[in-house]
C-alpha cells in the first residue's frame, strides 16, 4: 500500500475529558452561500452544566485565546450564567481536530492524483489525504473508502477534490468535505448520530449536506443533480435550499434556487432478463418506463456493487454491457434517467455470463 500525502498538519493534543457534542455544519458554498455571521464551517455545541467560554475553550479549542471569540461570536452577555441547552456555534477551524486518510479501493481503469506539476496513476489500496485532487478516465471508476465505513463510488470522466477529512477530537465526529468538479459520485454514508458527523459534497452550483444516507450526485460547471435513495439530503446554494427525502431528486444551478423536489423514476423491470448470458457485448431489451429518456446499466461483482466491471448508458429501453467481461456471476444494477438527467431507483439482478 502506498501513501500519497497531499496535505499535512500537526496533530494537536486530545481533549482532557469528553463532553457530549451536538454537531451541525453550516457551509459556505463556492457559489456564495454564507451563514449570517461567518463564511466558514460551524460546529454547534450544546451547553452543559458548569460550562462557560473559558472552560469550553480550555477543553475543546486550539488555545485559550479563543474564549473572547466564542463570547463575541455568540453574543454572550452573561458568560458565567449561560442557560443549559443553549446552542453555541463554534467555527470548526477553532477546534482541535485529527487529520484522517481515505483509501482508494475497487479501482478499475485509470485513476490519477493531480499534484499540480505532475499526475500520478494510482493503484488499489493507495492512501490519500485532505487536498487530494483525483481524476478518472474513460471506462474508469474507483471507490473512496473513509474511516467510518462510508464509501463513495466515483464514475468515469470525473474530477473531485478531497477538501477536508478530519475527526473532531474527543467526540469521534468525522467531518468530510468533497468538491465534485465534474462527473458523478454515488455515496453510502454511514449514519453517525451519536457524534454528529457530517458529510458534504460541494460543486460549482450547490452544496449537498447529509448525515446518514445513500444518494447519487452529478455535477458540471453549470448544474448539480441530486437523487436521494435513503435518508435525506439538503441541497442549497446562495439562492435557497431544498430538502430531499428518500425517493426524490432536484437540480441546482448556480444562479437559480434549487428546483422543488420531484419523485425519482421507479426501478426498471428486469424480470424478463435471462439467468445466463452466452454472447457479448450485452444488449438486452427491457420494458420502457414512462418519462424515461435513458437507462444506465452498471455491472459489478456480486459481493460488491462498487466493483464496477461495466458502465453503459442506452437511449432505448435496454441493458448494455461491454464485450470484455470474463465468465462468472455478476450483479446488474439498472436505473432509468428522466429528461432532466436525474437517475431513478435501481433494479438489481444477478446473472451468469458464460
PDB file of C-alpha atoms in Angstrom, residues 45-343:
ATOM      1  CA  UNK A  45     -22.057  22.918  20.905  1.00  0.00           C
ATOM      2  CA  UNK A  46     -24.841  22.305  23.437  1.00  0.00           C
ATOM      3  CA  UNK A  47     -24.057  23.945  26.782  1.00  0.00           C
ATOM      4  CA  UNK A  48     -23.612  21.502  29.699  1.00  0.00           C
ATOM      5  CA  UNK A  49     -23.663  22.158  33.480  1.00  0.00           C
ATOM      6  CA  UNK A  50     -20.723  24.323  34.536  1.00  0.00           C
ATOM      7  CA  UNK A  51     -19.882  25.494  31.018  1.00  0.00           C
ATOM      8  CA  UNK A  52     -18.583  28.967  30.295  1.00  0.00           C
ATOM      9  CA  UNK A  53     -16.437  30.415  27.485  1.00  0.00           C
ATOM     10  CA  UNK A  54     -13.219  29.749  29.423  1.00  0.00           C
ATOM     11  CA  UNK A  55     -13.908  26.092  30.246  1.00  0.00           C
ATOM     12  CA  UNK A  56     -15.166  25.314  26.740  1.00  0.00           C
ATOM     13  CA  UNK A  57     -12.072  26.907  25.242  1.00  0.00           C
ATOM     14  CA  UNK A  58      -9.731  25.022  27.565  1.00  0.00           C
ATOM     15  CA  UNK A  59     -11.318  21.658  26.773  1.00  0.00           C
ATOM     16  CA  UNK A  60     -12.019  21.835  23.059  1.00  0.00           C
ATOM     17  CA  UNK A  61     -10.273  24.675  21.252  1.00  0.00           C
ATOM     18  CA  UNK A  62      -6.792  25.242  19.902  1.00  0.00           C
ATOM     19  CA  UNK A  63      -5.783  27.795  22.532  1.00  0.00           C
ATOM     20  CA  UNK A  64      -7.054  29.945  25.391  1.00  0.00           C
ATOM     21  CA  UNK A  65      -7.022  32.998  23.113  1.00  0.00           C
ATOM     22  CA  UNK A  66     -10.301  31.796  21.596  1.00  0.00           C
ATOM     23  CA  UNK A  67     -12.503  32.378  24.653  1.00  0.00           C
ATOM     24  CA  UNK A  68     -13.337  36.017  23.812  1.00  0.00           C
ATOM     25  CA  UNK A  69     -14.031  34.974  20.237  1.00  0.00           C
ATOM     26  CA  UNK A  70     -16.623  32.441  21.393  1.00  0.00           C
ATOM     27  CA  UNK A  71     -18.258  35.118  23.517  1.00  0.00           C
ATOM     28  CA  UNK A  72     -18.350  37.677  20.703  1.00  0.00           C
ATOM     29  CA  UNK A  73     -19.323  35.168  18.016  1.00  0.00           C
ATOM     30  CA  UNK A  74     -22.350  34.025  20.016  1.00  0.00           C
ATOM     31  CA  UNK A  75     -23.192  37.417  21.574  1.00  0.00           C
ATOM     32  CA  UNK A  76     -22.964  36.038  25.109  1.00  0.00           C
ATOM     33  CA  UNK A  77     -23.982  38.753  27.590  1.00  0.00           C
ATOM     34  CA  UNK A  78     -23.685  36.703  30.798  1.00  0.00           C
ATOM     35  CA  UNK A  79     -20.721  34.335  30.305  1.00  0.00           C
ATOM     36  CA  UNK A  80     -20.970  32.841  33.820  1.00  0.00           C
ATOM     37  CA  UNK A  81     -24.685  32.090  33.519  1.00  0.00           C
ATOM     38  CA  UNK A  82     -25.276  30.570  30.080  1.00  0.00           C
ATOM     39  CA  UNK A  83     -28.588  28.637  30.213  1.00  0.00           C
ATOM     40  CA  UNK A  84     -28.255  24.858  29.944  1.00  0.00           C
ATOM     41  CA  UNK A  85     -29.092  23.587  26.478  1.00  0.00           C
ATOM     42  CA  UNK A  86     -28.040  26.804  24.758  1.00  0.00           C
ATOM     43  CA  UNK A  87     -26.531  26.048  21.355  1.00  0.00           C
ATOM     44  CA  UNK A  88     -23.229  27.817  20.744  1.00  0.00           C
ATOM     45  CA  UNK A  89     -21.774  27.976  17.260  1.00  0.00           C
ATOM     46  CA  UNK A  90     -18.033  27.389  17.081  1.00  0.00           C
ATOM     47  CA  UNK A  91     -16.088  27.543  13.791  1.00  0.00           C
ATOM     48  CA  UNK A  92     -14.549  24.168  13.024  1.00  0.00           C
ATOM     49  CA  UNK A  93     -11.206  25.884  12.349  1.00  0.00           C
ATOM     50  CA  UNK A  94     -11.027  26.886  16.038  1.00  0.00           C
ATOM     51  CA  UNK A  95     -11.410  23.308  17.304  1.00  0.00           C
ATOM     52  CA  UNK A  96      -8.819  20.611  17.847  1.00  0.00           C
ATOM     53  CA  UNK A  97      -9.043  18.097  15.030  1.00  0.00           C
ATOM     54  CA  UNK A  98      -7.228  14.974  13.925  1.00  0.00           C
ATOM     55  CA  UNK A  99      -6.316  14.504  10.261  1.00  0.00           C
ATOM     56  CA  UNK A 100      -7.664  11.294   8.718  1.00  0.00           C
ATOM     57  CA  UNK A 101      -6.940   9.460   5.480  1.00  0.00           C
ATOM     58  CA  UNK A 102      -9.017   7.605   2.885  1.00  0.00           C
ATOM     59  CA  UNK A 103      -8.186   4.584   0.736  1.00  0.00           C
ATOM     60  CA  UNK A 104      -8.670   4.010  -2.971  1.00  0.00           C
ATOM     61  CA  UNK A 105     -10.369   0.629  -3.459  1.00  0.00           C
ATOM     62  CA  UNK A 106     -12.253  -1.177  -6.242  1.00  0.00           C
ATOM     63  CA  UNK A 107     -10.191   0.682  -8.836  1.00  0.00           C
ATOM     64  CA  UNK A 108     -10.958  -0.002 -12.492  1.00  0.00           C
ATOM     65  CA  UNK A 109      -9.226   1.644 -15.464  1.00  0.00           C
ATOM     66  CA  UNK A 110      -7.114   4.765 -14.991  1.00  0.00           C
ATOM     67  CA  UNK A 111      -7.334   6.904 -11.839  1.00  0.00           C
ATOM     68  CA  UNK A 112      -4.801   9.676 -11.255  1.00  0.00           C
ATOM     69  CA  UNK A 113      -3.743  12.044  -8.493  1.00  0.00           C
ATOM     70  CA  UNK A 114      -3.024  15.543  -9.824  1.00  0.00           C
ATOM     71  CA  UNK A 115      -0.074  17.040  -7.952  1.00  0.00           C
ATOM     72  CA  UNK A 116      -0.060  20.257  -9.967  1.00  0.00           C
ATOM     73  CA  UNK A 117       3.261  19.672 -11.691  1.00  0.00           C
ATOM     74  CA  UNK A 118       2.545  16.002 -12.478  1.00  0.00           C
ATOM     75  CA  UNK A 119      -0.169  13.347 -12.473  1.00  0.00           C
ATOM     76  CA  UNK A 120       0.421  10.059 -10.673  1.00  0.00           C
ATOM     77  CA  UNK A 121      -1.522   6.944 -11.660  1.00  0.00           C
ATOM     78  CA  UNK A 122      -2.958   5.308  -8.553  1.00  0.00           C
ATOM     79  CA  UNK A 123      -3.227   1.670  -7.558  1.00  0.00           C
ATOM     80  CA  UNK A 124      -5.801  -0.097  -5.391  1.00  0.00           C
ATOM     81  CA  UNK A 125      -5.017   0.464  -1.727  1.00  0.00           C
ATOM     82  CA  UNK A 126      -3.444   3.891  -2.204  1.00  0.00           C
ATOM     83  CA  UNK A 127      -3.921   6.213   0.765  1.00  0.00           C
ATOM     84  CA  UNK A 128      -4.971   9.818   0.106  1.00  0.00           C
ATOM     85  CA  UNK A 129      -5.322  12.814   2.389  1.00  0.00           C
ATOM     86  CA  UNK A 130      -7.065  16.168   2.533  1.00  0.00           C
ATOM     87  CA  UNK A 131      -6.274  18.195  -0.569  1.00  0.00           C
ATOM     88  CA  UNK A 132      -6.006  15.252  -2.971  1.00  0.00           C
ATOM     89  CA  UNK A 133      -7.276  16.064  -6.497  1.00  0.00           C
ATOM     90  CA  UNK A 134      -8.451  12.828  -8.128  1.00  0.00           C
ATOM     91  CA  UNK A 135      -9.428  12.167 -11.743  1.00  0.00           C
ATOM     92  CA  UNK A 136     -10.894   9.176 -13.571  1.00  0.00           C
ATOM     93  CA  UNK A 137     -10.511   8.338 -17.246  1.00  0.00           C
ATOM     94  CA  UNK A 138     -12.993   6.844 -19.688  1.00  0.00           C
ATOM     95  CA  UNK A 139     -14.372   3.455 -18.581  1.00  0.00           C
ATOM     96  CA  UNK A 140     -12.753   4.014 -15.184  1.00  0.00           C
ATOM     97  CA  UNK A 141     -14.034   4.112 -11.612  1.00  0.00           C
ATOM     98  CA  UNK A 142     -12.913   3.794  -8.017  1.00  0.00           C
ATOM     99  CA  UNK A 143     -14.304   3.794  -4.511  1.00  0.00           C
ATOM    100  CA  UNK A 144     -13.131   6.201  -1.830  1.00  0.00           C
ATOM    101  CA  UNK A 145     -13.273   4.296   1.474  1.00  0.00           C
ATOM    102  CA  UNK A 146     -13.467   6.555   4.544  1.00  0.00           C
ATOM    103  CA  UNK A 147     -12.510   5.586   8.120  1.00  0.00           C
ATOM    104  CA  UNK A 148     -16.092   5.351   9.427  1.00  0.00           C
ATOM    105  CA  UNK A 149     -17.194   2.890   6.729  1.00  0.00           C
ATOM    106  CA  UNK A 150     -18.598   5.472   4.318  1.00  0.00           C
ATOM    107  CA  UNK A 151     -17.984   4.573   0.667  1.00  0.00           C
ATOM    108  CA  UNK A 152     -18.063   6.895  -2.354  1.00  0.00           C
ATOM    109  CA  UNK A 153     -18.175   5.320  -5.819  1.00  0.00           C
ATOM    110  CA  UNK A 154     -16.726   7.711  -8.403  1.00  0.00           C
ATOM    111  CA  UNK A 155     -17.679   7.148 -12.043  1.00  0.00           C
ATOM    112  CA  UNK A 156     -15.862   7.676 -15.325  1.00  0.00           C
ATOM    113  CA  UNK A 157     -14.586  11.062 -16.563  1.00  0.00           C
ATOM    114  CA  UNK A 158     -14.877  12.594 -13.099  1.00  0.00           C
ATOM    115  CA  UNK A 159     -12.762  15.073 -11.163  1.00  0.00           C
ATOM    116  CA  UNK A 160     -13.014  15.664  -7.431  1.00  0.00           C
ATOM    117  CA  UNK A 161     -11.003  17.046  -4.563  1.00  0.00           C
ATOM    118  CA  UNK A 162     -10.963  15.628  -1.052  1.00  0.00           C
ATOM    119  CA  UNK A 163     -11.089  19.069   0.538  1.00  0.00           C
ATOM    120  CA  UNK A 164     -11.176  18.008   4.169  1.00  0.00           C
ATOM    121  CA  UNK A 165     -11.234  14.745   6.112  1.00  0.00           C
ATOM    122  CA  UNK A 166     -10.867  15.195   9.879  1.00  0.00           C
ATOM    123  CA  UNK A 167     -12.175  13.916  13.187  1.00  0.00           C
ATOM    124  CA  UNK A 168     -13.095  16.325  15.973  1.00  0.00           C
ATOM    125  CA  UNK A 169     -11.037  15.138  18.915  1.00  0.00           C
ATOM    126  CA  UNK A 170     -12.966  13.705  21.824  1.00  0.00           C
ATOM    127  CA  UNK A 171     -16.288  13.350  20.016  1.00  0.00           C
ATOM    128  CA  UNK A 172     -15.358  10.893  17.272  1.00  0.00           C
ATOM    129  CA  UNK A 173     -17.229  13.075  14.777  1.00  0.00           C
ATOM    130  CA  UNK A 174     -15.924  12.611  11.246  1.00  0.00           C
ATOM    131  CA  UNK A 175     -16.170  15.728   9.084  1.00  0.00           C
ATOM    132  CA  UNK A 176     -15.905  15.214   5.330  1.00  0.00           C
ATOM    133  CA  UNK A 177     -15.956  17.733   2.514  1.00  0.00           C
ATOM    134  CA  UNK A 178     -15.627  16.689  -1.124  1.00  0.00           C
ATOM    135  CA  UNK A 179     -15.559  19.089  -4.061  1.00  0.00           C
ATOM    136  CA  UNK A 180     -17.097  17.437  -7.131  1.00  0.00           C
ATOM    137  CA  UNK A 181     -15.863  19.450 -10.111  1.00  0.00           C
ATOM    138  CA  UNK A 182     -17.357  17.197 -12.784  1.00  0.00           C
ATOM    139  CA  UNK A 183     -18.754  13.706 -13.175  1.00  0.00           C
ATOM    140  CA  UNK A 184     -20.862  11.630 -10.816  1.00  0.00           C
ATOM    141  CA  UNK A 185     -20.457  10.018  -7.417  1.00  0.00           C
ATOM    142  CA  UNK A 186     -22.650   7.515  -5.591  1.00  0.00           C
ATOM    143  CA  UNK A 187     -22.423   7.646  -1.796  1.00  0.00           C
ATOM    144  CA  UNK A 188     -23.189   5.234   1.023  1.00  0.00           C
ATOM    145  CA  UNK A 189     -22.756   7.488   4.064  1.00  0.00           C
ATOM    146  CA  UNK A 190     -22.617   5.864   7.492  1.00  0.00           C
ATOM    147  CA  UNK A 191     -25.047   7.398   9.993  1.00  0.00           C
ATOM    148  CA  UNK A 192     -23.152   8.950  12.891  1.00  0.00           C
ATOM    149  CA  UNK A 193     -25.928  10.359  15.032  1.00  0.00           C
ATOM    150  CA  UNK A 194     -24.122   9.820  18.338  1.00  0.00           C
ATOM    151  CA  UNK A 195     -21.229  12.103  17.447  1.00  0.00           C
ATOM    152  CA  UNK A 196     -22.990  14.228  14.841  1.00  0.00           C
ATOM    153  CA  UNK A 197     -20.624  13.642  11.932  1.00  0.00           C
ATOM    154  CA  UNK A 198     -21.222  15.465   8.665  1.00  0.00           C
ATOM    155  CA  UNK A 199     -20.677  14.685   5.003  1.00  0.00           C
ATOM    156  CA  UNK A 200     -20.674  17.435   2.373  1.00  0.00           C
ATOM    157  CA  UNK A 201     -20.367  17.475  -1.388  1.00  0.00           C
ATOM    158  CA  UNK A 202     -19.569  20.880  -2.807  1.00  0.00           C
ATOM    159  CA  UNK A 203     -19.950  21.553  -6.534  1.00  0.00           C
ATOM    160  CA  UNK A 204     -19.803  24.640  -8.758  1.00  0.00           C
ATOM    161  CA  UNK A 205     -23.575  25.122  -8.440  1.00  0.00           C
ATOM    162  CA  UNK A 206     -24.509  23.999  -4.909  1.00  0.00           C
ATOM    163  CA  UNK A 207     -23.672  22.137  -1.711  1.00  0.00           C
ATOM    164  CA  UNK A 208     -25.269  18.836  -0.636  1.00  0.00           C
ATOM    165  CA  UNK A 209     -25.191  18.101   3.115  1.00  0.00           C
ATOM    166  CA  UNK A 210     -26.197  14.778   4.668  1.00  0.00           C
ATOM    167  CA  UNK A 211     -25.972  12.768   7.878  1.00  0.00           C
ATOM    168  CA  UNK A 212     -26.538   9.097   7.063  1.00  0.00           C
ATOM    169  CA  UNK A 213     -27.872   8.280   3.635  1.00  0.00           C
ATOM    170  CA  UNK A 214     -27.413   6.792   0.187  1.00  0.00           C
ATOM    171  CA  UNK A 215     -27.538   9.282  -2.646  1.00  0.00           C
ATOM    172  CA  UNK A 216     -26.266   9.965  -6.144  1.00  0.00           C
ATOM    173  CA  UNK A 217     -24.691  13.274  -7.154  1.00  0.00           C
ATOM    174  CA  UNK A 218     -23.640  14.529 -10.575  1.00  0.00           C
ATOM    175  CA  UNK A 219     -22.010  17.867 -11.306  1.00  0.00           C
ATOM    176  CA  UNK A 220     -20.899  20.052 -14.172  1.00  0.00           C
ATOM    177  CA  UNK A 221     -19.819  23.673 -14.328  1.00  0.00           C
ATOM    178  CA  UNK A 222     -23.458  24.733 -14.773  1.00  0.00           C
ATOM    179  CA  UNK A 223     -25.549  22.445 -12.563  1.00  0.00           C
ATOM    180  CA  UNK A 224     -25.729  19.849  -9.812  1.00  0.00           C
ATOM    181  CA  UNK A 225     -28.151  16.906  -9.744  1.00  0.00           C
ATOM    182  CA  UNK A 226     -29.003  15.039  -6.542  1.00  0.00           C
ATOM    183  CA  UNK A 227     -31.075  11.854  -6.227  1.00  0.00           C
ATOM    184  CA  UNK A 228     -31.744  10.611  -2.669  1.00  0.00           C
ATOM    185  CA  UNK A 229     -32.186   6.863  -2.284  1.00  0.00           C
ATOM    186  CA  UNK A 230     -32.303   6.621   1.531  1.00  0.00           C
ATOM    187  CA  UNK A 231     -32.141   9.220   4.300  1.00  0.00           C
ATOM    188  CA  UNK A 232     -32.253  12.926   3.477  1.00  0.00           C
ATOM    189  CA  UNK A 233     -30.064  15.434   1.633  1.00  0.00           C
ATOM    190  CA  UNK A 234     -30.132  19.225   1.960  1.00  0.00           C
ATOM    191  CA  UNK A 235     -29.258  20.844  -1.386  1.00  0.00           C
ATOM    192  CA  UNK A 236     -28.508  24.550  -1.186  1.00  0.00           C
ATOM    193  CA  UNK A 237     -26.830  27.488  -2.855  1.00  0.00           C
ATOM    194  CA  UNK A 238     -26.968  31.255  -2.407  1.00  0.00           C
ATOM    195  CA  UNK A 239     -30.476  31.337  -3.905  1.00  0.00           C
ATOM    196  CA  UNK A 240     -32.083  28.905  -1.477  1.00  0.00           C
ATOM    197  CA  UNK A 241     -32.353  25.375  -0.144  1.00  0.00           C
ATOM    198  CA  UNK A 242     -34.463  22.281  -0.784  1.00  0.00           C
ATOM    199  CA  UNK A 243     -34.771  19.183   1.416  1.00  0.00           C
ATOM    200  CA  UNK A 244     -34.675  15.870  -0.420  1.00  0.00           C
ATOM    201  CA  UNK A 245     -36.011  12.816   1.450  1.00  0.00           C
ATOM    202  CA  UNK A 246     -35.714   9.308   0.052  1.00  0.00           C
ATOM    203  CA  UNK A 247     -37.177   8.764  -3.398  1.00  0.00           C
ATOM    204  CA  UNK A 248     -36.921  12.319  -4.724  1.00  0.00           C
ATOM    205  CA  UNK A 249     -34.352  14.458  -6.511  1.00  0.00           C
ATOM    206  CA  UNK A 250     -33.562  18.002  -7.554  1.00  0.00           C
ATOM    207  CA  UNK A 251     -31.338  20.089  -9.796  1.00  0.00           C
ATOM    208  CA  UNK A 252     -29.492  23.253  -8.793  1.00  0.00           C
ATOM    209  CA  UNK A 253     -27.922  25.891 -10.997  1.00  0.00           C
ATOM    210  CA  UNK A 254     -25.558  28.490  -9.582  1.00  0.00           C
ATOM    211  CA  UNK A 255     -27.774  31.451 -10.461  1.00  0.00           C
ATOM    212  CA  UNK A 256     -31.124  29.878  -9.528  1.00  0.00           C
ATOM    213  CA  UNK A 257     -32.828  28.466  -6.469  1.00  0.00           C
ATOM    214  CA  UNK A 258     -32.692  24.623  -6.410  1.00  0.00           C
ATOM    215  CA  UNK A 259     -35.715  23.126  -8.117  1.00  0.00           C
ATOM    216  CA  UNK A 260     -38.516  21.707  -5.939  1.00  0.00           C
ATOM    217  CA  UNK A 261     -38.160  18.037  -5.032  1.00  0.00           C
ATOM    218  CA  UNK A 262     -39.723  15.681  -7.564  1.00  0.00           C
ATOM    219  CA  UNK A 263     -40.196  11.888  -7.419  1.00  0.00           C
ATOM    220  CA  UNK A 264     -37.495   9.728  -8.961  1.00  0.00           C
ATOM    221  CA  UNK A 265     -38.409   7.291 -11.701  1.00  0.00           C
ATOM    222  CA  UNK A 266     -39.239   3.791 -10.414  1.00  0.00           C
ATOM    223  CA  UNK A 267     -36.877   0.870 -10.813  1.00  0.00           C
ATOM    224  CA  UNK A 268     -36.971  -0.779 -14.253  1.00  0.00           C
ATOM    225  CA  UNK A 269     -38.442  -4.268 -14.653  1.00  0.00           C
ATOM    226  CA  UNK A 270     -35.637  -6.815 -15.061  1.00  0.00           C
ATOM    227  CA  UNK A 271     -37.815  -9.921 -14.665  1.00  0.00           C
ATOM    228  CA  UNK A 272     -37.516 -10.722 -18.365  1.00  0.00           C
ATOM    229  CA  UNK A 273     -33.722 -10.903 -18.382  1.00  0.00           C
ATOM    230  CA  UNK A 274     -32.188 -14.371 -18.753  1.00  0.00           C
ATOM    231  CA  UNK A 275     -30.392 -16.121 -15.898  1.00  0.00           C
ATOM    232  CA  UNK A 276     -27.421 -16.837 -18.170  1.00  0.00           C
ATOM    233  CA  UNK A 277     -25.809 -14.834 -20.979  1.00  0.00           C
ATOM    234  CA  UNK A 278     -23.594 -16.519 -23.575  1.00  0.00           C
ATOM    235  CA  UNK A 279     -22.989 -13.720 -26.080  1.00  0.00           C
ATOM    236  CA  UNK A 280     -21.188 -10.401 -25.616  1.00  0.00           C
ATOM    237  CA  UNK A 281     -21.457  -7.433 -25.768  1.00  0.00           C
ATOM    238  CA  UNK A 282     -24.705  -7.306 -23.818  1.00  0.00           C
ATOM    239  CA  UNK A 283     -27.725  -5.618 -25.401  1.00  0.00           C
ATOM    240  CA  UNK A 284     -30.956  -6.862 -23.839  1.00  0.00           C
ATOM    241  CA  UNK A 285     -34.328  -5.076 -24.184  1.00  0.00           C
ATOM    242  CA  UNK A 286     -36.419  -4.309 -21.088  1.00  0.00           C
ATOM    243  CA  UNK A 287     -39.898  -2.763 -20.707  1.00  0.00           C
ATOM    244  CA  UNK A 288     -39.845   1.001 -21.221  1.00  0.00           C
ATOM    245  CA  UNK A 289     -40.720   3.318 -18.333  1.00  0.00           C
ATOM    246  CA  UNK A 290     -42.921   6.364 -18.814  1.00  0.00           C
ATOM    247  CA  UNK A 291     -40.836   9.524 -18.502  1.00  0.00           C
ATOM    248  CA  UNK A 292     -37.503   7.802 -19.137  1.00  0.00           C
ATOM    249  CA  UNK A 293     -35.141   9.108 -21.815  1.00  0.00           C
ATOM    250  CA  UNK A 294     -32.284   6.744 -20.996  1.00  0.00           C
ATOM    251  CA  UNK A 295     -31.168   3.751 -18.939  1.00  0.00           C
ATOM    252  CA  UNK A 296     -27.890   3.304 -17.088  1.00  0.00           C
ATOM    253  CA  UNK A 297     -26.566  -0.223 -16.583  1.00  0.00           C
ATOM    254  CA  UNK A 298     -23.786  -0.973 -14.125  1.00  0.00           C
ATOM    255  CA  UNK A 299     -22.429  -4.500 -13.944  1.00  0.00           C
ATOM    256  CA  UNK A 300     -20.444  -5.386 -10.829  1.00  0.00           C
ATOM    257  CA  UNK A 301     -19.170  -8.355  -8.902  1.00  0.00           C
ATOM    258  CA  UNK A 302     -21.998  -9.893  -6.847  1.00  0.00           C
ATOM    259  CA  UNK A 303     -20.310  -9.344  -3.481  1.00  0.00           C
ATOM    260  CA  UNK A 304     -19.504  -5.663  -4.085  1.00  0.00           C
ATOM    261  CA  UNK A 305     -21.724  -3.284  -6.076  1.00  0.00           C
ATOM    262  CA  UNK A 306     -18.861  -0.763  -6.137  1.00  0.00           C
ATOM    263  CA  UNK A 307     -16.541  -3.111  -8.056  1.00  0.00           C
ATOM    264  CA  UNK A 308     -17.765  -1.878 -11.446  1.00  0.00           C
ATOM    265  CA  UNK A 309     -16.868  -4.058 -14.440  1.00  0.00           C
ATOM    266  CA  UNK A 310     -19.073  -2.260 -16.971  1.00  0.00           C
ATOM    267  CA  UNK A 311     -20.920   1.080 -17.017  1.00  0.00           C
ATOM    268  CA  UNK A 312     -23.067   1.847 -20.051  1.00  0.00           C
ATOM    269  CA  UNK A 313     -25.977   4.178 -20.875  1.00  0.00           C
ATOM    270  CA  UNK A 314     -28.649   3.491 -23.506  1.00  0.00           C
ATOM    271  CA  UNK A 315     -31.175   5.871 -25.027  1.00  0.00           C
ATOM    272  CA  UNK A 316     -33.554   2.974 -25.661  1.00  0.00           C
ATOM    273  CA  UNK A 317     -35.018   0.652 -23.011  1.00  0.00           C
ATOM    274  CA  UNK A 318     -32.167  -1.833 -22.841  1.00  0.00           C
ATOM    275  CA  UNK A 319     -29.458  -3.242 -20.600  1.00  0.00           C
ATOM    276  CA  UNK A 320     -25.994  -2.769 -22.090  1.00  0.00           C
ATOM    277  CA  UNK A 321     -22.639  -4.271 -21.126  1.00  0.00           C
ATOM    278  CA  UNK A 322     -19.165  -4.194 -22.606  1.00  0.00           C
ATOM    279  CA  UNK A 323     -17.791  -7.106 -24.600  1.00  0.00           C
ATOM    280  CA  UNK A 324     -14.720  -7.839 -22.468  1.00  0.00           C
ATOM    281  CA  UNK A 325     -16.461  -9.277 -19.403  1.00  0.00           C
ATOM    282  CA  UNK A 326     -14.949 -12.502 -18.099  1.00  0.00           C
ATOM    283  CA  UNK A 327     -17.070 -15.556 -17.383  1.00  0.00           C
ATOM    284  CA  UNK A 328     -18.680 -15.547 -13.958  1.00  0.00           C
ATOM    285  CA  UNK A 329     -21.589 -14.292 -11.874  1.00  0.00           C
ATOM    286  CA  UNK A 330     -22.375 -10.569 -11.903  1.00  0.00           C
ATOM    287  CA  UNK A 331     -24.824  -8.178 -10.305  1.00  0.00           C
ATOM    288  CA  UNK A 332     -26.690  -5.976 -12.787  1.00  0.00           C
ATOM    289  CA  UNK A 333     -27.940  -2.595 -11.462  1.00  0.00           C
ATOM    290  CA  UNK A 334     -30.152  -0.611 -13.830  1.00  0.00           C
ATOM    291  CA  UNK A 335     -31.671   2.860 -13.388  1.00  0.00           C
ATOM    292  CA  UNK A 336     -33.910   4.901 -15.658  1.00  0.00           C
ATOM    293  CA  UNK A 337     -32.922   8.504 -16.431  1.00  0.00           C
ATOM    294  CA  UNK A 338     -35.514  11.271 -16.744  1.00  0.00           C
ATOM    295  CA  UNK A 339     -35.437  14.261 -19.082  1.00  0.00           C
ATOM    296  CA  UNK A 340     -33.555  16.379 -16.512  1.00  0.00           C
ATOM    297  CA  UNK A 341     -30.779  13.822 -16.178  1.00  0.00           C
ATOM    298  CA  UNK A 342     -31.849  12.521 -12.748  1.00  0.00           C
ATOM    299  CA  UNK A 343     -31.256   8.809 -12.257  1.00  0.00           C
TER     300      UNK A 343
END
